[in-house]
Amino acid sequence: MNIILSIGFFLPLFYFVLLMSKKNNTLSDKILAFLILAIGVHLFSFYLKYNGWWEQFPHLVGLTTPLIFVYAPLMYLYIYYSINNTELVNMKKSTHFLPSIFVSLYMSKFYFFYSEEEKRLVDLGLNHDFDTFTTIIYIVFILSIIFYVAKANVLMKNYKQALDNNYSNIKLVDLIWIRRFLMGFVFVFLPFIFIAVTRGLMKIEHSWNIELFSDFILVSAFILFGFYGIRSQNIFTDNDSGIDLSIEDNETINTAYENSGLKEEVAKEKHKELLNYMDREKPYLNPKLSLTILAENLDISPNYLSQIINQYQKQNFNDFINSYRINEFIARAEQNKHFSLLALALDSGFNSKSTFNTVFKKHKGKTPSQYLSSKPS
């Protein structure tokens, strides 16, 4: 087990250096680096405890306790800055670390004024000065994990909606790594939540060392997190400037439309112009078509164009453009049966096979081959 715990300390240091020195590293890379480093320090502390260093040097007891409240905020901020194309640090985000700061301040009397013997008794559970505080820490830790995971899920859901309203090919922005990162974070911390509930709140002592098991999972996750974190590029590719990728709830959107200043007669005229332009110029054949590009071609603001598509077509931008691409594909497939489906899809404006298959089945309820074979010859 010493080998695993040793890896759990040195591997985070290795990944921290790689992420910080990564070419064109972003703010999200730096946040991931510090998340990995923080958990690495936790693992090193457990390594010292496991090998009797806490008993030999009681001043080591509790030094990493405040760190448990930075894991979930750093996870959330990593996702936040990964899907928000900015390198500017929002100082308001520092409030996420207030619980960790408060714990550090509260424990300062333990760090600086307790003797070695008193610290040893606290670690062995023979001094009950911090029993209530420890229970509170367990509860807040559990709630923080739940809160930030839920918050990250909402953030990603809203972001996906914003992408649908601005991009015609969502493949431009690949969120697979972010989704896996969030799922991995939940999986890794489930054993720690179990420990917090059973041992911290229910006062159940396990017959086996569950902390070793949870740390083993943590080390294993490190290998994957660090590897994919180093390989991952900035989520944004070909992102248009000036697009607000934040999204509000539907009620807020409807209210914004009512107060947008776009007059109904102008909106109807622009809607008619949009449909004529789509039929005449076929801009959807451009796989990189975005709301901004189309708005520029129609001499209208992206916000007004988005409003027109949502109100008159009852679709977001992504579905609106892809409906044309699907019809284009079907027409080409009927006329050019000697071409492959992928070639026809790419010629129709799709940028990948996976995107094409996903979109086609969403709109038609069948795979492309099933749909074409079901049509009469």
Short mmCIF file of C-alpha atoms in Angstrom, two decimals:
data_model
loop_
_atom_site.label_atom_id
_atom_site.label_comp_id
_atom_site.label_asym_id
_atom_site.label_seq_id
_atom_site.Cartn_x
_atom_site.Cartn_y
_atom_site.Cartn_z
CA MET A 1 0.00 0.00 0.00
CA ASN A 2 2.96 2.28 0.60
CA ILE A 3 3.74 2.07 -3.11
CA ILE A 4 0.23 3.20 -4.06
CA LEU A 5 0.28 6.07 -1.57
CA SER A 6 3.74 7.10 -2.77
CA ILE A 7 2.45 7.17 -6.33
CA GLY A 8 -0.51 9.18 -5.05
CA PHE A 9 1.88 11.90 -3.91
CA PHE A 10 4.52 11.99 -6.64
CA LEU A 11 2.11 11.55 -9.55
CA PRO A 12 0.14 14.74 -8.68
CA LEU A 13 3.41 16.66 -8.49
CA PHE A 14 4.36 15.33 -11.91
CA TYR A 15 0.97 16.24 -13.41
CA PHE A 16 1.03 19.64 -11.71
CA VAL A 17 4.33 20.50 -13.39
CA LEU A 18 3.13 19.19 -16.77
CA LEU A 19 -0.15 21.11 -16.64
CA MET A 20 1.51 24.35 -15.53
CA SER A 21 4.14 24.05 -18.26
CA LYS A 22 1.69 22.86 -20.93
CA LYS A 23 1.99 24.75 -24.18
CA ASN A 24 -0.75 27.38 -24.51
CA ASN A 25 -2.13 26.34 -21.14
CA THR A 26 -5.36 28.04 -20.15
CA LEU A 27 -6.82 29.18 -16.85
CA SER A 28 -8.76 25.91 -16.68
CA ASP A 29 -5.48 23.98 -17.01
CA LYS A 30 -4.06 25.89 -14.04
CA ILE A 31 -7.18 25.23 -11.97
CA LEU A 32 -7.00 21.51 -12.77
CA ALA A 33 -3.32 21.55 -11.81
CA PHE A 34 -4.09 23.01 -8.38
CA LEU A 35 -6.99 20.60 -7.87
CA ILE A 36 -4.66 17.67 -8.54
CA LEU A 37 -1.98 19.20 -6.29
CA ALA A 38 -4.46 19.73 -3.43
CA ILE A 39 -5.65 16.12 -3.55
CA GLY A 40 -2.01 15.01 -3.82
CA VAL A 41 -1.20 16.85 -0.59
CA HIS A 42 -4.15 15.06 1.03
CA LEU A 43 -2.79 11.70 -0.13
CA PHE A 44 0.67 12.57 1.17
CA SER A 45 -0.83 13.45 4.55
CA PHE A 46 -2.56 10.07 4.66
CA TYR A 47 0.71 8.41 3.68
CA LEU A 48 2.37 10.03 6.72
CA LYS A 49 -0.49 8.95 8.97
CA TYR A 50 -0.46 5.40 7.59
CA ASN A 51 3.25 5.12 8.35
CA GLY A 52 2.98 6.46 11.90
CA TRP A 53 4.31 9.96 11.31
CA TRP A 54 1.26 11.60 12.87
CA GLU A 55 1.88 9.72 16.07
CA GLN A 56 5.57 10.57 16.02
CA PHE A 57 4.99 14.20 15.00
CA PRO A 58 1.50 15.22 16.26
CA HIS A 59 1.84 18.71 14.80
CA LEU A 60 1.02 17.09 11.44
CA VAL A 61 -2.49 16.22 12.66
CA GLY A 62 -5.26 18.12 10.91
CA LEU A 63 -3.07 20.25 8.65
CA THR A 64 -4.90 19.16 5.50
CA THR A 65 -8.42 19.39 6.95
CA PRO A 66 -9.21 22.77 5.27
CA LEU A 67 -8.27 21.28 1.89
CA ILE A 68 -11.38 19.08 1.75
CA PHE A 69 -13.40 22.22 1.08
CA VAL A 70 -11.42 23.27 -1.99
CA TYR A 71 -11.93 20.09 -4.04
CA ALA A 72 -15.54 20.68 -5.12
CA PRO A 73 -15.11 24.43 -5.79
CA LEU A 74 -11.99 23.76 -7.89
CA MET A 75 -13.88 21.05 -9.81
CA TYR A 76 -16.69 23.51 -10.53
CA LEU A 77 -14.33 26.33 -11.49
CA TYR A 78 -12.42 24.01 -13.81
CA ILE A 79 -15.64 23.25 -15.67
CA TYR A 80 -16.74 26.90 -15.55
CA TYR A 81 -13.54 28.24 -17.10
CA SER A 82 -13.35 25.34 -19.55
CA ILE A 83 -16.68 26.28 -21.12
CA ASN A 84 -16.34 30.04 -20.75
CA ASN A 85 -13.82 31.37 -23.21
CA THR A 86 -12.02 33.76 -20.87
CA GLU A 87 -8.70 33.98 -19.12
CA LEU A 88 -9.89 36.72 -16.78
CA VAL A 89 -10.21 35.69 -13.15
CA ASN A 90 -13.53 36.71 -11.65
CA MET A 91 -12.74 37.76 -8.08
CA LYS A 92 -16.29 36.89 -7.02
CA LYS A 93 -15.35 33.27 -7.57
CA SER A 94 -12.98 33.51 -4.60
CA THR A 95 -16.03 33.34 -2.31
CA HIS A 96 -16.19 29.62 -3.12
CA PHE A 97 -13.17 29.16 -0.85
CA LEU A 98 -14.64 30.87 2.22
CA PRO A 99 -15.50 27.55 3.97
CA SER A 100 -11.86 26.44 3.65
CA ILE A 101 -10.66 29.80 4.99
CA PHE A 102 -13.12 29.64 7.89
CA VAL A 103 -11.99 26.11 8.83
CA SER A 104 -8.35 27.27 8.75
CA LEU A 105 -9.12 30.20 11.04
CA TYR A 106 -11.18 28.10 13.43
CA MET A 107 -8.47 25.43 13.66
CA SER A 108 -5.69 27.99 14.16
CA LYS A 109 -6.00 27.55 17.94
CA PHE A 110 -5.46 23.81 17.43
CA TYR A 111 -2.49 24.41 15.14
CA PHE A 112 -0.72 27.00 17.29
CA PHE A 113 -1.83 26.53 20.91
CA TYR A 114 -2.34 22.79 21.44
CA SER A 115 0.64 20.79 22.69
CA GLU A 116 1.89 17.66 20.98
CA GLU A 117 0.21 15.48 23.59
CA GLU A 118 -3.12 17.32 23.22
CA LYS A 119 -2.99 16.91 19.45
CA ARG A 120 -2.19 13.23 19.83
CA LEU A 121 -5.25 12.79 22.10
CA VAL A 122 -7.47 14.59 19.58
CA ASP A 123 -6.23 12.31 16.81
CA LEU A 124 -6.92 9.21 18.93
CA GLY A 125 -10.41 10.47 19.82
CA LEU A 126 -9.58 10.82 23.52
CA ASN A 127 -9.93 14.61 23.50
CA HIS A 128 -13.42 15.75 22.50
CA ASP A 129 -12.81 19.48 22.02
CA PHE A 130 -13.47 19.24 18.29
CA ASP A 131 -16.18 16.57 18.20
CA THR A 132 -19.02 18.96 17.32
CA PHE A 133 -16.84 20.84 14.87
CA THR A 134 -15.82 17.58 13.18
CA THR A 135 -19.47 16.58 12.78
CA ILE A 136 -20.21 19.94 11.18
CA ILE A 137 -17.25 19.49 8.84
CA TYR A 138 -18.56 16.11 7.69
CA ILE A 139 -22.02 17.54 7.02
CA VAL A 140 -20.71 20.58 5.15
CA PHE A 141 -18.34 18.40 3.14
CA ILE A 142 -21.20 16.15 1.98
CA LEU A 143 -23.40 19.14 1.15
CA SER A 144 -20.58 20.87 -0.73
CA ILE A 145 -20.03 17.86 -2.99
CA ILE A 146 -23.77 17.60 -3.73
CA PHE A 147 -24.11 21.36 -4.25
CA TYR A 148 -21.18 21.77 -6.63
CA VAL A 149 -21.96 18.65 -8.65
CA ALA A 150 -25.54 19.89 -9.10
CA LYS A 151 -24.25 23.38 -9.94
CA ALA A 152 -21.83 21.96 -12.52
CA ASN A 153 -24.64 19.91 -14.09
CA VAL A 154 -26.83 23.00 -14.42
CA LEU A 155 -23.90 24.92 -15.89
CA MET A 156 -23.29 22.27 -18.55
CA LYS A 157 -27.01 21.97 -19.36
CA ASN A 158 -27.31 25.73 -19.82
CA TYR A 159 -24.14 25.79 -21.87
CA LYS A 160 -25.47 23.09 -24.20
CA GLN A 161 -28.62 25.19 -24.71
CA ALA A 162 -26.48 28.21 -25.53
CA LEU A 163 -24.52 26.17 -28.06
CA ASP A 164 -27.75 25.05 -29.72
CA ASN A 165 -28.72 28.69 -30.10
CA ASN A 166 -25.40 29.73 -31.64
CA TYR A 167 -23.79 26.86 -33.54
CA SER A 168 -24.99 24.62 -36.34
CA ASN A 169 -22.47 21.86 -35.60
CA ILE A 170 -22.07 21.16 -31.88
CA LYS A 171 -19.07 18.98 -32.75
CA LEU A 172 -17.17 22.27 -32.87
CA VAL A 173 -17.20 22.27 -29.11
CA ASP A 174 -16.49 18.85 -27.64
CA LEU A 175 -17.79 18.38 -24.10
CA ILE A 176 -17.05 14.67 -23.77
CA TRP A 177 -13.99 15.20 -21.57
CA ILE A 178 -15.86 17.61 -19.28
CA ARG A 179 -18.72 15.16 -18.82
CA ARG A 180 -16.30 12.35 -18.04
CA PHE A 181 -14.39 14.58 -15.65
CA LEU A 182 -17.57 15.37 -13.70
CA MET A 183 -18.65 11.72 -13.61
CA GLY A 184 -15.17 10.72 -12.50
CA PHE A 185 -15.19 13.32 -9.74
CA VAL A 186 -18.48 11.95 -8.40
CA PHE A 187 -17.21 8.37 -8.57
CA VAL A 188 -13.95 9.22 -6.80
CA PHE A 189 -15.63 11.03 -3.91
CA LEU A 190 -18.44 8.55 -3.28
CA PRO A 191 -16.25 6.49 -0.89
CA PHE A 192 -15.30 9.67 0.99
CA ILE A 193 -18.97 10.60 1.33
CA PHE A 194 -19.62 7.06 2.60
CA ILE A 195 -16.87 7.52 5.19
CA ALA A 196 -18.27 10.91 6.20
CA VAL A 197 -21.78 9.47 6.71
CA THR A 198 -20.90 6.20 8.42
CA ARG A 199 -17.88 7.13 10.50
CA GLY A 200 -18.36 10.87 10.90
CA LEU A 201 -22.11 11.06 11.47
CA MET A 202 -23.21 7.55 12.43
CA LYS A 203 -20.03 6.79 14.43
CA ILE A 204 -19.67 3.37 12.79
CA GLU A 205 -16.16 1.89 12.84
CA HIS A 206 -15.39 -0.36 9.88
CA SER A 207 -13.64 -3.67 10.33
CA TRP A 208 -11.48 -2.92 7.26
CA ASN A 209 -9.50 0.16 6.33
CA ILE A 210 -11.91 1.90 3.96
CA GLU A 211 -9.64 4.91 3.73
CA LEU A 212 -7.01 2.80 1.96
CA PHE A 213 -9.65 1.66 -0.53
CA SER A 214 -10.87 5.21 -1.18
CA ASP A 215 -7.31 6.47 -1.61
CA PHE A 216 -6.60 3.62 -4.03
CA ILE A 217 -9.54 4.82 -6.16
CA LEU A 218 -8.23 8.37 -5.87
CA VAL A 219 -4.78 7.40 -7.12
CA SER A 220 -6.29 5.43 -10.01
CA ALA A 221 -8.42 8.41 -10.98
CA PHE A 222 -5.33 10.63 -10.89
CA ILE A 223 -3.76 8.62 -13.67
CA LEU A 224 -6.79 9.22 -15.90
CA PHE A 225 -7.49 12.83 -14.85
CA GLY A 226 -3.93 13.92 -15.38
CA PHE A 227 -3.51 12.05 -18.66
CA TYR A 228 -6.67 13.39 -20.28
CA GLY A 229 -6.27 16.82 -18.69
CA ILE A 230 -2.85 17.20 -20.29
CA ARG A 231 -4.10 15.93 -23.64
CA SER A 232 -7.26 18.06 -23.70
CA GLN A 233 -7.20 21.25 -25.69
CA ASN A 234 -9.18 24.40 -25.09
CA ILE A 235 -12.82 23.44 -25.60
CA PHE A 236 -13.28 26.36 -27.97
CA THR A 237 -12.43 25.93 -31.62
CA ASP A 238 -13.56 28.45 -34.17
CA ASN A 239 -15.56 30.29 -31.52
CA ASP A 240 -17.13 33.50 -32.72
CA SER A 241 -16.37 36.59 -30.72
CA GLY A 242 -19.25 38.51 -29.32
CA ILE A 243 -21.49 35.54 -28.59
CA ASP A 244 -22.81 35.35 -25.07
CA LEU A 245 -22.74 31.66 -24.22
CA SER A 246 -24.60 32.11 -20.97
CA ILE A 247 -28.25 31.13 -20.97
CA GLU A 248 -31.22 32.11 -18.88
CA ASP A 249 -34.35 30.17 -18.06
CA ASN A 250 -37.25 30.19 -20.55
CA GLU A 251 -39.26 32.73 -18.61
CA THR A 252 -36.32 35.13 -18.60
CA ILE A 253 -35.78 34.57 -22.33
CA ASN A 254 -39.43 35.28 -23.15
CA THR A 255 -39.34 38.43 -21.07
CA ALA A 256 -36.18 39.51 -22.85
CA TYR A 257 -37.87 38.94 -26.23
CA GLU A 258 -40.81 41.08 -25.20
CA ASN A 259 -38.46 43.88 -24.23
CA SER A 260 -35.97 43.38 -27.06
CA GLY A 261 -37.14 46.36 -29.13
CA LEU A 262 -37.66 44.24 -32.26
CA LYS A 263 -40.97 45.33 -33.76
CA GLU A 264 -43.34 42.63 -34.94
CA GLU A 265 -43.60 43.88 -38.52
CA VAL A 266 -39.80 44.07 -38.79
CA ALA A 267 -39.47 40.58 -37.31
CA LYS A 268 -41.94 39.15 -39.84
CA GLU A 269 -40.11 40.80 -42.71
CA LYS A 270 -36.75 39.53 -41.48
CA HIS A 271 -38.22 36.06 -41.01
CA LYS A 272 -39.38 36.02 -44.62
CA GLU A 273 -35.97 37.29 -45.72
CA LEU A 274 -34.30 34.54 -43.69
CA LEU A 275 -36.31 31.75 -45.32
CA ASN A 276 -35.70 33.14 -48.81
CA TYR A 277 -31.99 33.42 -48.09
CA MET A 278 -31.83 29.83 -46.80
CA ASP A 279 -33.49 28.52 -49.98
CA ARG A 280 -31.54 30.74 -52.37
CA GLU A 281 -28.00 30.78 -50.93
CA LYS A 282 -27.97 27.54 -48.93
CA PRO A 283 -25.65 28.86 -46.19
CA TYR A 284 -26.19 25.64 -44.25
CA LEU A 285 -23.75 23.91 -46.61
CA ASN A 286 -21.00 25.65 -44.65
CA PRO A 287 -20.19 23.26 -41.75
CA LYS A 288 -18.85 26.18 -39.69
CA LEU A 289 -21.99 28.26 -40.04
CA SER A 290 -22.83 30.06 -36.81
CA LEU A 291 -25.49 32.47 -35.64
CA THR A 292 -23.06 35.37 -35.98
CA ILE A 293 -22.10 34.51 -39.57
CA LEU A 294 -25.72 34.13 -40.66
CA ALA A 295 -26.73 37.34 -38.87
CA GLU A 296 -23.97 39.26 -40.65
CA ASN A 297 -25.18 37.96 -44.01
CA LEU A 298 -28.71 39.12 -43.22
CA ASP A 299 -27.57 42.44 -41.76
CA ILE A 300 -29.26 41.80 -38.42
CA SER A 301 -27.97 41.39 -34.87
CA PRO A 302 -27.39 37.81 -33.65
CA ASN A 303 -29.80 38.37 -30.75
CA TYR A 304 -32.61 39.47 -33.07
CA LEU A 305 -31.96 36.58 -35.43
CA SER A 306 -32.03 34.11 -32.54
CA GLN A 307 -35.33 35.64 -31.40
CA ILE A 308 -36.84 35.33 -34.89
CA ILE A 309 -35.82 31.67 -35.23
CA ASN A 310 -37.12 30.80 -31.79
CA GLN A 311 -40.41 32.65 -32.12
CA TYR A 312 -41.36 31.92 -35.73
CA GLN A 313 -39.72 28.54 -36.36
CA LYS A 314 -40.15 27.22 -32.81
CA GLN A 315 -36.60 25.88 -33.04
CA ASN A 316 -33.18 26.77 -31.75
CA PHE A 317 -30.51 27.74 -34.26
CA ASN A 318 -28.91 24.29 -34.29
CA ASP A 319 -32.16 22.44 -35.10
CA PHE A 320 -33.18 25.09 -37.65
CA ILE A 321 -29.97 24.79 -39.67
CA ASN A 322 -29.74 21.01 -39.38
CA SER A 323 -33.32 20.56 -40.65
CA TYR A 324 -32.15 22.12 -43.92
CA ARG A 325 -29.07 19.92 -43.97
CA ILE A 326 -31.16 16.78 -43.51
CA ASN A 327 -33.50 17.74 -46.35
CA GLU A 328 -30.46 18.50 -48.50
CA PHE A 329 -28.97 15.11 -47.66
CA ILE A 330 -32.21 13.27 -48.53
CA ALA A 331 -32.47 15.09 -51.86
CA ARG A 332 -28.85 14.31 -52.72
CA ALA A 333 -29.22 10.67 -51.63
CA GLU A 334 -32.19 10.18 -53.94
CA GLN A 335 -30.32 11.66 -56.91
CA ASN A 336 -26.82 10.23 -56.25
CA LYS A 337 -27.23 6.66 -55.07
CA HIS A 338 -23.69 5.73 -56.09
CA PHE A 339 -22.17 8.05 -53.43
CA SER A 340 -21.62 6.95 -49.82
CA LEU A 341 -23.92 8.29 -47.12
CA LEU A 342 -21.00 9.95 -45.35
CA ALA A 343 -19.90 11.79 -48.50
CA LEU A 344 -23.45 13.04 -49.04
CA ALA A 345 -23.70 14.12 -45.41
CA LEU A 346 -20.46 16.09 -45.59
CA ASP A 347 -21.60 17.72 -48.82
CA SER A 348 -24.85 18.68 -47.06
CA GLY A 349 -23.05 20.67 -44.36
CA PHE A 350 -22.41 18.15 -41.59
CA ASN A 351 -18.88 18.03 -40.25
CA SER A 352 -18.66 14.44 -38.97
CA LYS A 353 -20.32 11.05 -39.20
CA SER A 354 -21.26 10.98 -35.51
CA THR A 355 -22.89 14.42 -35.64
CA PHE A 356 -24.79 13.49 -38.79
CA ASN A 357 -26.13 10.20 -37.38
CA THR A 358 -27.16 11.81 -34.08
CA VAL A 359 -28.93 14.74 -35.74
CA PHE A 360 -30.64 12.59 -38.38
CA LYS A 361 -32.08 10.18 -35.84
CA LYS A 362 -33.22 13.10 -33.67
CA HIS A 363 -35.16 14.66 -36.56
CA LYS A 364 -36.39 11.55 -38.38
CA GLY A 365 -36.53 8.93 -35.64
CA LYS A 366 -34.51 6.51 -37.79
CA THR A 367 -30.93 6.05 -38.88
CA PRO A 368 -30.12 7.42 -42.36
CA SER A 369 -29.93 3.94 -43.91
CA GLN A 370 -33.21 2.86 -42.27
CA TYR A 371 -34.96 6.00 -43.47
CA LEU A 372 -33.75 5.70 -47.06
CA SER A 373 -34.55 1.98 -47.29
CA SER A 374 -38.08 2.63 -46.03
CA LYS A 375 -38.79 5.10 -48.85
CA PRO A 376 -40.33 3.70 -52.05
CA SER A 377 -37.89 3.40 -54.94
#
